[in-house]
mmCIF file with all atom_site columns, C-alpha atoms in Angstrom:
data_model
loop_
_atom_site.group_PDB
_atom_site.id
_atom_site.type_symbol
_atom_site.label_atom_id
_atom_site.label_alt_id
_atom_site.label_comp_id
_atom_site.label_asym_id
_atom_site.label_entity_id
_atom_site.label_seq_id
_atom_site.pdbx_PDB_ins_code
_atom_site.Cartn_x
_atom_site.Cartn_y
_atom_site.Cartn_z
_atom_site.occupancy
_atom_site.B_iso_or_equiv
_atom_site.pdbx_formal_charge
_atom_site.auth_seq_id
_atom_site.auth_comp_id
_atom_site.auth_asym_id
_atom_site.auth_atom_id
_atom_site.pdbx_PDB_model_num
ATOM 1   C CA . MET A 1 1   ? 42.252 -8.613  10.124  1.00 0.00 ? 92  MET A CA 1
ATOM 2   C CA . ARG A 1 2   ? 42.272 -10.126 6.601   1.00 0.00 ? 93  ARG A CA 1
ATOM 3   C CA . ASP A 1 3   ? 45.177 -11.502 4.688   1.00 0.00 ? 94  ASP A CA 1
ATOM 4   C CA . GLU A 1 4   ? 45.804 -8.733  2.485   1.00 0.00 ? 95  GLU A CA 1
ATOM 5   C CA . VAL A 1 5   ? 48.304 -10.557 0.276   1.00 0.00 ? 96  VAL A CA 1
ATOM 6   C CA . PHE A 1 6   ? 45.617 -13.319 -0.449  1.00 0.00 ? 97  PHE A CA 1
ATOM 7   C CA . VAL A 1 7   ? 42.844 -10.786 -1.106  1.00 0.00 ? 98  VAL A CA 1
ATOM 8   C CA . ARG A 1 8   ? 44.975 -8.959  -3.580  1.00 0.00 ? 99  ARG A CA 1
ATOM 9   C CA . ARG A 1 9   ? 45.855 -12.329 -5.560  1.00 0.00 ? 100 ARG A CA 1
ATOM 10  C CA . LEU A 1 10  ? 42.139 -13.308 -5.358  1.00 0.00 ? 101 LEU A CA 1
ATOM 11  C CA . GLU A 1 11  ? 41.279 -10.038 -6.824  1.00 0.00 ? 102 GLU A CA 1
ATOM 12  C CA . ALA A 1 12  ? 43.615 -10.070 -9.630  1.00 0.00 ? 103 ALA A CA 1
ATOM 13  C CA . PHE A 1 13  ? 42.455 -13.645 -10.622 1.00 0.00 ? 104 PHE A CA 1
ATOM 14  C CA . GLY A 1 14  ? 38.769 -11.970 -10.732 1.00 0.00 ? 105 GLY A CA 1
ATOM 15  C CA . ASP A 1 15  ? 40.337 -9.249  -13.051 1.00 0.00 ? 106 ASP A CA 1
ATOM 16  C CA . ILE A 1 16  ? 41.534 -11.898 -15.165 1.00 0.00 ? 107 ILE A CA 1
ATOM 17  C CA . VAL A 1 17  ? 38.146 -13.786 -15.346 1.00 0.00 ? 108 VAL A CA 1
ATOM 18  C CA . MET A 1 18  ? 36.226 -10.661 -16.254 1.00 0.00 ? 109 MET A CA 1
ATOM 19  C CA . GLY A 1 19  ? 38.957 -9.548  -18.839 1.00 0.00 ? 110 GLY A CA 1
ATOM 20  C CA . PHE A 1 20  ? 38.647 -12.975 -20.493 1.00 0.00 ? 111 PHE A CA 1
ATOM 21  C CA . SER A 1 21  ? 34.855 -12.397 -20.325 1.00 0.00 ? 112 SER A CA 1
ATOM 22  C CA . LEU A 1 22  ? 35.028 -9.321  -22.304 1.00 0.00 ? 113 LEU A CA 1
ATOM 23  C CA . ALA A 1 23  ? 37.341 -10.817 -24.651 1.00 0.00 ? 114 ALA A CA 1
ATOM 24  C CA . LEU A 1 24  ? 35.114 -13.724 -25.050 1.00 0.00 ? 115 LEU A CA 1
ATOM 25  C CA . LEU A 1 25  ? 32.059 -11.350 -25.734 1.00 0.00 ? 116 LEU A CA 1
ATOM 26  C CA . GLY A 1 26  ? 34.036 -9.875  -28.621 1.00 0.00 ? 117 GLY A CA 1
ATOM 27  C CA . LEU A 1 27  ? 34.838 -13.419 -30.063 1.00 0.00 ? 118 LEU A CA 1
ATOM 28  C CA . THR A 1 28  ? 30.988 -14.366 -29.918 1.00 0.00 ? 119 THR A CA 1
ATOM 29  C CA . LEU A 1 29  ? 30.433 -11.521 -32.813 1.00 0.00 ? 120 LEU A CA 1
ATOM 30  C CA . VAL A 1 30  ? 29.553 -13.437 -35.984 1.00 0.00 ? 121 VAL A CA 1
ATOM 31  C CA . VAL A 1 31  ? 30.784 -12.010 -39.380 1.00 0.00 ? 122 VAL A CA 1
ATOM 32  C CA . PRO A 1 32  ? 27.677 -12.392 -41.619 1.00 0.00 ? 123 PRO A CA 1
ATOM 33  C CA . ASN A 1 33  ? 27.748 -13.123 -45.199 1.00 0.00 ? 124 ASN A CA 1
ATOM 34  C CA . HIS A 1 34  ? 26.447 -9.592  -46.018 1.00 0.00 ? 125 HIS A CA 1
ATOM 35  C CA . ALA A 1 35  ? 27.393 -6.405  -44.286 1.00 0.00 ? 126 ALA A CA 1
ATOM 36  C CA . ALA A 1 36  ? 23.706 -5.100  -44.581 1.00 0.00 ? 127 ALA A CA 1
ATOM 37  C CA . ALA A 1 37  ? 22.601 -7.824  -42.182 1.00 0.00 ? 128 ALA A CA 1
ATOM 38  C CA . LEU A 1 38  ? 24.356 -5.757  -39.450 1.00 0.00 ? 129 LEU A CA 1
ATOM 39  C CA . VAL A 1 39  ? 22.270 -2.904  -40.175 1.00 0.00 ? 130 VAL A CA 1
ATOM 40  C CA . ASP A 1 40  ? 18.991 -4.566  -40.755 1.00 0.00 ? 131 ASP A CA 1
ATOM 41  C CA . ASN A 1 41  ? 19.172 -6.268  -37.520 1.00 0.00 ? 132 ASN A CA 1
ATOM 42  C CA . PRO A 1 42  ? 21.143 -4.388  -34.837 1.00 0.00 ? 133 PRO A CA 1
ATOM 43  C CA . THR A 1 43  ? 20.132 -6.769  -32.161 1.00 0.00 ? 134 THR A CA 1
ATOM 44  C CA . TRP A 1 44  ? 23.581 -7.911  -31.773 1.00 0.00 ? 135 TRP A CA 1
ATOM 45  C CA . LEU A 1 45  ? 24.956 -4.413  -31.208 1.00 0.00 ? 136 LEU A CA 1
ATOM 46  C CA . ILE A 1 46  ? 22.326 -3.846  -28.242 1.00 0.00 ? 137 ILE A CA 1
ATOM 47  C CA . ALA A 1 47  ? 23.197 -7.164  -26.685 1.00 0.00 ? 138 ALA A CA 1
ATOM 48  C CA . TYR A 1 48  ? 26.913 -6.668  -27.070 1.00 0.00 ? 139 TYR A CA 1
ATOM 49  C CA . VAL A 1 49  ? 26.985 -3.123  -25.815 1.00 0.00 ? 140 VAL A CA 1
ATOM 50  C CA . TRP A 1 50  ? 24.505 -3.949  -22.830 1.00 0.00 ? 141 TRP A CA 1
ATOM 51  C CA . THR A 1 51  ? 26.565 -6.996  -21.682 1.00 0.00 ? 142 THR A CA 1
ATOM 52  C CA . PHE A 1 52  ? 29.832 -5.085  -22.236 1.00 0.00 ? 143 PHE A CA 1
ATOM 53  C CA . ALA A 1 53  ? 28.449 -2.383  -19.826 1.00 0.00 ? 144 ALA A CA 1
ATOM 54  C CA . LEU A 1 54  ? 27.113 -4.966  -17.491 1.00 0.00 ? 145 LEU A CA 1
ATOM 55  C CA . VAL A 1 55  ? 30.569 -6.603  -17.108 1.00 0.00 ? 146 VAL A CA 1
ATOM 56  C CA . CYS A 1 56  ? 32.360 -3.222  -16.580 1.00 0.00 ? 147 CYS A CA 1
ATOM 57  C CA . ILE A 1 57  ? 29.826 -2.496  -13.704 1.00 0.00 ? 148 ILE A CA 1
ATOM 58  C CA . MET A 1 58  ? 30.596 -5.687  -12.268 1.00 0.00 ? 149 MET A CA 1
ATOM 59  C CA . TRP A 1 59  ? 34.443 -5.263  -12.501 1.00 0.00 ? 150 TRP A CA 1
ATOM 60  C CA . ALA A 1 60  ? 33.852 -1.726  -10.661 1.00 0.00 ? 151 ALA A CA 1
ATOM 61  C CA . SER A 1 61  ? 31.865 -3.446  -8.004  1.00 0.00 ? 152 SER A CA 1
ATOM 62  C CA . HIS A 1 62  ? 34.465 -6.447  -7.934  1.00 0.00 ? 153 HIS A CA 1
ATOM 63  C CA . TYR A 1 63  ? 37.301 -3.659  -7.441  1.00 0.00 ? 154 TYR A CA 1
ATOM 64  C CA . TRP A 1 64  ? 35.436 -1.735  -4.543  1.00 0.00 ? 155 TRP A CA 1
ATOM 65  C CA . THR A 1 65  ? 34.251 -4.896  -2.576  1.00 0.00 ? 156 THR A CA 1
ATOM 66  C CA . PHE A 1 66  ? 37.856 -6.295  -2.676  1.00 0.00 ? 157 PHE A CA 1
ATOM 67  C CA . ARG A 1 67  ? 39.480 -2.998  -1.670  1.00 0.00 ? 158 ARG A CA 1
ATOM 68  C CA . TYR A 1 68  ? 37.185 -2.121  1.257   1.00 0.00 ? 159 TYR A CA 1
ATOM 69  C CA . VAL A 1 69  ? 34.997 -5.062  2.596   1.00 0.00 ? 160 VAL A CA 1
ATOM 70  C CA . PHE A 1 70  ? 35.923 -8.554  1.236   1.00 0.00 ? 161 PHE A CA 1
ATOM 71  C CA . VAL A 1 71  ? 36.798 -11.057 3.819   1.00 0.00 ? 162 VAL A CA 1
ATOM 72  C CA . PRO A 1 72  ? 38.378 -14.443 2.560   1.00 0.00 ? 163 PRO A CA 1
ATOM 73  C CA . THR A 1 73  ? 36.252 -16.850 4.593   1.00 0.00 ? 164 THR A CA 1
ATOM 74  C CA . PRO A 1 74  ? 35.511 -20.164 3.058   1.00 0.00 ? 165 PRO A CA 1
ATOM 75  C CA . PHE A 1 75  ? 31.907 -19.097 2.459   1.00 0.00 ? 166 PHE A CA 1
ATOM 76  C CA . CYS A 1 76  ? 32.790 -15.875 0.815   1.00 0.00 ? 167 CYS A CA 1
ATOM 77  C CA . LEU A 1 77  ? 35.425 -17.867 -1.315  1.00 0.00 ? 168 LEU A CA 1
ATOM 78  C CA . ILE A 1 78  ? 32.779 -20.021 -2.673  1.00 0.00 ? 169 ILE A CA 1
ATOM 79  C CA . VAL A 1 79  ? 30.264 -17.226 -3.338  1.00 0.00 ? 170 VAL A CA 1
ATOM 80  C CA . ASN A 1 80  ? 33.136 -15.086 -5.076  1.00 0.00 ? 171 ASN A CA 1
ATOM 81  C CA . TYR A 1 81  ? 34.022 -18.280 -7.369  1.00 0.00 ? 172 TYR A CA 1
ATOM 82  C CA . ALA A 1 82  ? 30.575 -18.699 -8.044  1.00 0.00 ? 173 ALA A CA 1
ATOM 83  C CA . LYS A 1 83  ? 30.068 -15.145 -9.119  1.00 0.00 ? 174 LYS A CA 1
ATOM 84  C CA . LEU A 1 84  ? 33.090 -15.137 -11.646 1.00 0.00 ? 175 LEU A CA 1
ATOM 85  C CA . ALA A 1 85  ? 31.962 -18.515 -12.882 1.00 0.00 ? 176 ALA A CA 1
ATOM 86  C CA . LEU A 1 86  ? 28.376 -16.994 -13.594 1.00 0.00 ? 177 LEU A CA 1
ATOM 87  C CA . THR A 1 87  ? 30.085 -13.983 -15.340 1.00 0.00 ? 178 THR A CA 1
ATOM 88  C CA . VAL A 1 88  ? 31.593 -16.327 -17.838 1.00 0.00 ? 179 VAL A CA 1
ATOM 89  C CA . LEU A 1 89  ? 28.368 -18.115 -18.363 1.00 0.00 ? 180 LEU A CA 1
ATOM 90  C CA . LEU A 1 90  ? 26.646 -14.811 -18.964 1.00 0.00 ? 181 LEU A CA 1
ATOM 91  C CA . ILE A 1 91  ? 28.675 -14.519 -22.125 1.00 0.00 ? 182 ILE A CA 1
ATOM 92  C CA . PHE A 1 92  ? 27.604 -17.959 -23.320 1.00 0.00 ? 183 PHE A CA 1
ATOM 93  C CA . MET A 1 93  ? 23.961 -16.953 -22.491 1.00 0.00 ? 184 MET A CA 1
ATOM 94  C CA . VAL A 1 94  ? 24.376 -13.876 -24.728 1.00 0.00 ? 185 VAL A CA 1
ATOM 95  C CA . GLN A 1 95  ? 25.119 -16.190 -27.641 1.00 0.00 ? 186 GLN A CA 1
ATOM 96  C CA . VAL A 1 96  ? 22.218 -18.395 -26.683 1.00 0.00 ? 187 VAL A CA 1
ATOM 97  C CA . LEU A 1 97  ? 19.874 -15.364 -26.641 1.00 0.00 ? 188 LEU A CA 1
ATOM 98  C CA . LEU A 1 98  ? 21.208 -14.020 -29.976 1.00 0.00 ? 189 LEU A CA 1
ATOM 99  C CA . ARG A 1 99  ? 20.802 -17.508 -31.620 1.00 0.00 ? 190 ARG A CA 1
ATOM 100 C CA . SER A 1 100 ? 17.211 -17.921 -30.305 1.00 0.00 ? 191 SER A CA 1
ATOM 101 C CA . ASN A 1 101 ? 16.354 -14.388 -31.578 1.00 0.00 ? 192 ASN A CA 1
ATOM 102 C CA . GLN A 1 102 ? 17.513 -15.219 -35.073 1.00 0.00 ? 193 GLN A CA 1
ATOM 103 C CA . THR A 1 103 ? 16.305 -18.717 -35.580 1.00 0.00 ? 194 THR A CA 1
ATOM 104 C CA . GLY A 1 104 ? 14.553 -19.891 -32.348 1.00 0.00 ? 195 GLY A CA 1
ATOM 105 C CA . SER A 1 105 ? 10.642 -20.303 -31.664 1.00 0.00 ? 196 SER A CA 1
ATOM 106 C CA . GLN A 1 106 ? 8.946  -17.904 -29.217 1.00 0.00 ? 197 GLN A CA 1
ATOM 107 C CA . ARG A 1 107 ? 9.311  -20.541 -26.634 1.00 0.00 ? 198 ARG A CA 1
ATOM 108 C CA . ASP A 1 108 ? 13.170 -20.700 -27.222 1.00 0.00 ? 199 ASP A CA 1
ATOM 109 C CA . LEU A 1 109 ? 13.363 -17.108 -26.944 1.00 0.00 ? 200 LEU A CA 1
ATOM 110 C CA . ILE A 1 110 ? 11.552 -16.877 -23.579 1.00 0.00 ? 201 ILE A CA 1
ATOM 111 C CA . TYR A 1 111 ? 13.897 -19.593 -22.380 1.00 0.00 ? 202 TYR A CA 1
ATOM 112 C CA . ALA A 1 112 ? 17.027 -17.958 -23.566 1.00 0.00 ? 203 ALA A CA 1
ATOM 113 C CA . ASN A 1 113 ? 15.794 -14.857 -21.767 1.00 0.00 ? 204 ASN A CA 1
ATOM 114 C CA . GLU A 1 114 ? 15.121 -16.558 -18.614 1.00 0.00 ? 205 GLU A CA 1
ATOM 115 C CA . LEU A 1 115 ? 18.576 -18.110 -18.736 1.00 0.00 ? 206 LEU A CA 1
ATOM 116 C CA . TYR A 1 116 ? 20.229 -14.835 -19.514 1.00 0.00 ? 207 TYR A CA 1
ATOM 117 C CA . TRP A 1 117 ? 18.454 -12.876 -17.091 1.00 0.00 ? 208 TRP A CA 1
ATOM 118 C CA . GLY A 1 118 ? 18.389 -15.408 -14.374 1.00 0.00 ? 209 GLY A CA 1
ATOM 119 C CA . CYS A 1 119 ? 22.159 -15.699 -14.637 1.00 0.00 ? 210 CYS A CA 1
ATOM 120 C CA . LEU A 1 120 ? 22.401 -11.936 -14.083 1.00 0.00 ? 211 LEU A CA 1
ATOM 121 C CA . THR A 1 121 ? 20.101 -12.208 -11.188 1.00 0.00 ? 212 THR A CA 1
ATOM 122 C CA . ALA A 1 122 ? 22.289 -14.788 -9.482  1.00 0.00 ? 213 ALA A CA 1
ATOM 123 C CA . ILE A 1 123 ? 25.549 -12.502 -10.062 1.00 0.00 ? 214 ILE A CA 1
ATOM 124 C CA . TRP A 1 124 ? 23.770 -9.501  -8.356  1.00 0.00 ? 215 TRP A CA 1
ATOM 125 C CA . ALA A 1 125 ? 22.660 -11.857 -5.453  1.00 0.00 ? 216 ALA A CA 1
ATOM 126 C CA . ALA A 1 126 ? 26.091 -13.189 -5.107  1.00 0.00 ? 217 ALA A CA 1
ATOM 127 C CA . SER A 1 127 ? 27.480 -9.447  -4.870  1.00 0.00 ? 218 SER A CA 1
ATOM 128 C CA . ALA A 1 128 ? 24.807 -8.626  -2.259  1.00 0.00 ? 219 ALA A CA 1
ATOM 129 C CA . VAL A 1 129 ? 26.082 -11.447 -0.229  1.00 0.00 ? 220 VAL A CA 1
ATOM 130 C CA . LEU A 1 130 ? 29.735 -10.396 -0.352  1.00 0.00 ? 221 LEU A CA 1
ATOM 131 C CA . LEU A 1 131 ? 29.006 -6.959  0.706   1.00 0.00 ? 222 LEU A CA 1
ATOM 132 C CA . ILE A 1 132 ? 26.703 -7.899  3.514   1.00 0.00 ? 223 ILE A CA 1
ATOM 133 C CA . VAL A 1 133 ? 28.992 -10.341 5.017   1.00 0.00 ? 224 VAL A CA 1
ATOM 134 C CA . GLY A 1 134 ? 32.187 -8.090  4.169   1.00 0.00 ? 225 GLY A CA 1
ATOM 135 C CA . LEU A 1 135 ? 30.132 -5.256  5.951   1.00 0.00 ? 226 LEU A CA 1
ATOM 136 C CA . ARG A 1 136 ? 29.222 -7.387  9.001   1.00 0.00 ? 227 ARG A CA 1
ATOM 137 C CA . ASP A 1 137 ? 32.926 -8.433  9.667   1.00 0.00 ? 228 ASP A CA 1
ATOM 138 C CA . ARG A 1 138 ? 34.872 -5.387  8.718   1.00 0.00 ? 229 ARG A CA 1
ATOM 139 C CA . ARG A 1 139 ? 32.520 -2.477  9.707   1.00 0.00 ? 230 ARG A CA 1
ATOM 140 C CA . ALA A 1 140 ? 34.764 -1.691  12.810  1.00 0.00 ? 231 ALA A CA 1
ATOM 141 C CA . TYR A 1 141 ? 37.609 -1.052  10.583  1.00 0.00 ? 232 TYR A CA 1
ATOM 142 C CA . LEU A 1 142 ? 36.070 1.010   8.003   1.00 0.00 ? 233 LEU A CA 1
ATOM 143 C CA . PRO A 1 143 ? 35.555 4.830   8.088   1.00 0.00 ? 234 PRO A CA 1
ATOM 144 C CA . PRO A 1 144 ? 31.874 6.185   8.201   1.00 0.00 ? 235 PRO A CA 1
ATOM 145 C CA . GLU A 1 145 ? 31.642 7.420   4.654   1.00 0.00 ? 236 GLU A CA 1
ATOM 146 C CA . ILE A 1 146 ? 32.661 3.786   3.442   1.00 0.00 ? 237 ILE A CA 1
ATOM 147 C CA . VAL A 1 147 ? 30.170 2.217   5.521   1.00 0.00 ? 238 VAL A CA 1
ATOM 148 C CA . GLY A 1 148 ? 27.647 4.605   4.281   1.00 0.00 ? 239 GLY A CA 1
ATOM 149 C CA . ARG A 1 149 ? 28.522 3.766   0.432   1.00 0.00 ? 240 ARG A CA 1
ATOM 150 C CA . CYS A 1 150 ? 28.571 0.019   1.338   1.00 0.00 ? 241 CYS A CA 1
ATOM 151 C CA . VAL A 1 151 ? 25.040 0.291   2.720   1.00 0.00 ? 242 VAL A CA 1
ATOM 152 C CA . VAL A 1 152 ? 23.850 2.087   -0.411  1.00 0.00 ? 243 VAL A CA 1
ATOM 153 C CA . ARG A 1 153 ? 25.374 -0.682  -2.712  1.00 0.00 ? 244 ARG A CA 1
ATOM 154 C CA . ILE A 1 154 ? 23.761 -3.440  -0.711  1.00 0.00 ? 245 ILE A CA 1
ATOM 155 C CA . TYR A 1 155 ? 20.318 -1.873  -1.026  1.00 0.00 ? 246 TYR A CA 1
ATOM 156 C CA . ARG A 1 156 ? 20.901 -1.090  -4.587  1.00 0.00 ? 247 ARG A CA 1
ATOM 157 C CA . VAL A 1 157 ? 22.275 -4.644  -5.522  1.00 0.00 ? 248 VAL A CA 1
ATOM 158 C CA . ALA A 1 158 ? 19.689 -6.422  -3.310  1.00 0.00 ? 249 ALA A CA 1
ATOM 159 C CA . ALA A 1 159 ? 16.762 -4.766  -4.753  1.00 0.00 ? 250 ALA A CA 1
ATOM 160 C CA . ALA A 1 160 ? 17.823 -5.386  -8.367  1.00 0.00 ? 251 ALA A CA 1
ATOM 161 C CA . ALA A 1 161 ? 17.800 -9.114  -7.974  1.00 0.00 ? 252 ALA A CA 1
ATOM 162 C CA . PRO A 1 162 ? 14.164 -9.364  -7.013  1.00 0.00 ? 253 PRO A CA 1
ATOM 163 C CA . ALA A 1 163 ? 13.110 -6.776  -9.304  1.00 0.00 ? 254 ALA A CA 1
ATOM 164 C CA . LEU A 1 164 ? 14.906 -8.939  -12.248 1.00 0.00 ? 255 LEU A CA 1
ATOM 165 C CA . ILE A 1 165 ? 12.764 -11.774 -11.102 1.00 0.00 ? 256 ILE A CA 1
ATOM 166 C CA . VAL A 1 166 ? 9.580  -9.785  -11.335 1.00 0.00 ? 257 VAL A CA 1
ATOM 167 C CA . GLY A 1 167 ? 10.783 -8.617  -14.657 1.00 0.00 ? 258 GLY A CA 1
ATOM 168 C CA . ILE A 1 168 ? 11.419 -12.215 -15.918 1.00 0.00 ? 259 ILE A CA 1
ATOM 169 C CA . ILE A 1 169 ? 7.939  -13.426 -14.706 1.00 0.00 ? 260 ILE A CA 1
ATOM 170 C CA . ILE A 1 170 ? 6.213  -10.515 -16.342 1.00 0.00 ? 261 ILE A CA 1
ATOM 171 C CA . GLY A 1 171 ? 8.161  -10.499 -19.601 1.00 0.00 ? 262 GLY A CA 1
ATOM 172 C CA . ALA A 1 172 ? 7.462  -14.330 -20.097 1.00 0.00 ? 263 ALA A CA 1
ATOM 173 C CA . ARG A 1 173 ? 3.832  -13.435 -20.027 1.00 0.00 ? 264 ARG A CA 1
ATOM 174 C CA . GLY A 1 174 ? 3.956  -10.896 -22.996 1.00 0.00 ? 265 GLY A CA 1
ATOM 175 C CA . PRO A 1 175 ? 5.489  -10.994 -26.383 1.00 0.00 ? 266 PRO A CA 1
ATOM 176 C CA . ALA A 1 176 ? 8.858  -12.897 -26.351 1.00 0.00 ? 267 ALA A CA 1
ATOM 177 C CA . GLY A 1 177 ? 10.410 -10.439 -28.687 1.00 0.00 ? 268 GLY A CA 1
ATOM 178 C CA . ARG A 1 178 ? 9.851  -7.604  -25.863 1.00 0.00 ? 269 ARG A CA 1
ATOM 179 C CA . MET A 1 179 ? 10.993 -9.722  -23.000 1.00 0.00 ? 270 MET A CA 1
ATOM 180 C CA . SER A 1 180 ? 14.489 -8.187  -22.776 1.00 0.00 ? 271 SER A CA 1
ATOM 181 C CA . THR A 1 181 ? 13.266 -4.767  -22.673 1.00 0.00 ? 272 THR A CA 1
ATOM 182 C CA . VAL A 1 182 ? 10.811 -5.496  -20.032 1.00 0.00 ? 273 VAL A CA 1
ATOM 183 C CA . VAL A 1 183 ? 13.398 -7.180  -17.813 1.00 0.00 ? 274 VAL A CA 1
ATOM 184 C CA . ALA A 1 184 ? 16.016 -4.479  -18.474 1.00 0.00 ? 275 ALA A CA 1
ATOM 185 C CA . VAL A 1 185 ? 13.549 -1.741  -17.401 1.00 0.00 ? 276 VAL A CA 1
ATOM 186 C CA . ALA A 1 186 ? 12.596 -3.867  -14.276 1.00 0.00 ? 277 ALA A CA 1
ATOM 187 C CA . MET A 1 187 ? 16.244 -4.180  -13.241 1.00 0.00 ? 278 MET A CA 1
ATOM 188 C CA . LEU A 1 188 ? 16.936 -0.379  -13.725 1.00 0.00 ? 279 LEU A CA 1
ATOM 189 C CA . VAL A 1 189 ? 13.750 0.520   -11.620 1.00 0.00 ? 280 VAL A CA 1
ATOM 190 C CA . GLY A 1 190 ? 15.142 -2.112  -8.966  1.00 0.00 ? 281 GLY A CA 1
ATOM 191 C CA . LEU A 1 191 ? 18.297 -0.347  -8.748  1.00 0.00 ? 282 LEU A CA 1
ATOM 192 C CA . ALA A 1 192 ? 16.651 3.070   -8.546  1.00 0.00 ? 283 ALA A CA 1
ATOM 193 C CA . ILE A 1 193 ? 14.381 1.828   -5.639  1.00 0.00 ? 284 ILE A CA 1
ATOM 194 C CA . GLY A 1 194 ? 17.348 0.155   -3.781  1.00 0.00 ? 285 GLY A CA 1
ATOM 195 C CA . ARG A 1 195 ? 19.250 3.653   -3.987  1.00 0.00 ? 286 ARG A CA 1
ATOM 196 C CA . ALA A 1 196 ? 16.239 5.458   -2.842  1.00 0.00 ? 287 ALA A CA 1
ATOM 197 C CA . ALA A 1 197 ? 15.680 3.014   -0.014  1.00 0.00 ? 288 ALA A CA 1
ATOM 198 C CA . ALA A 1 198 ? 19.257 3.405   1.024   1.00 0.00 ? 289 ALA A CA 1
ATOM 199 C CA . ALA A 1 199 ? 18.843 7.136   1.204   1.00 0.00 ? 290 ALA A CA 1
ATOM 200 C CA . TRP A 1 200 ? 15.748 6.892   3.502   1.00 0.00 ? 291 TRP A CA 1
ATOM 201 C CA . ALA A 1 201 ? 17.508 4.464   5.667   1.00 0.00 ? 292 ALA A CA 1
ATOM 202 C CA . SER A 1 202 ? 20.215 6.829   5.935   1.00 0.00 ? 293 SER A CA 1
ATOM 203 C CA . ARG A 1 203 ? 18.268 9.702   7.005   1.00 0.00 ? 294 ARG A CA 1
ATOM 204 C CA . LEU A 1 204 ? 16.376 7.591   9.475   1.00 0.00 ? 295 LEU A CA 1
ATOM 205 C CA . ALA A 1 205 ? 19.667 6.580   11.118  1.00 0.00 ? 296 ALA A CA 1
ATOM 206 C CA . LYS A 1 206 ? 20.776 10.143  11.426  1.00 0.00 ? 297 LYS A CA 1
ATOM 207 C CA . ARG A 1 207 ? 17.725 11.192  13.289  1.00 0.00 ? 298 ARG A CA 1
ATOM 208 C CA . PRO A 1 208 ? 18.447 11.827  16.937  1.00 0.00 ? 299 PRO A CA 1
ATOM 209 C CA . SER A 1 209 ? 16.656 9.420   19.162  1.00 0.00 ? 300 SER A CA 1
ATOM 210 C CA . VAL A 1 210 ? 13.924 10.687  21.458  1.00 0.00 ? 301 VAL A CA 1
#
């Protein structure tokens, strides 16, 4: 059995880090010299809303993982701390991406996209690892419906990471201005594929053996 007090404290620490990340995201917004610039170039709004939504999704995943499957082993602690560090780093990469979109060259924009989406890929991978290890160690203590939901999450998140990598590779070969859209679509496709794969695996598991 896990140390529930330590797990709760660690979960609270993660909540603080993610809350700080959202606050930092708001502080990254730069007031322009002319308000019309906000309308003429809405890239800042797209990046803000997208990243805000991602961090909210990460928080929901963080809460669910800690409530049901997290195990405070040294390995999982390292992975969890790395995930939180990458979450904060993702906010910095938003600034890099926006600055590159405004003043950088095509090469700068490609690098900025690779750094931003690469950071998100690492976060997804860390989330998948925590779920896989937690399910392996705590499966006997969990009700079947929670096990099923955890399997769906593992498939979905694990499929998103390689899909992001494919999107980064494909996006880097096309126009730099479209790279963010290409990678975002690849991520959404990966999540959908992961969910479909989890449903298929669940149906196979329920089939009676011959």
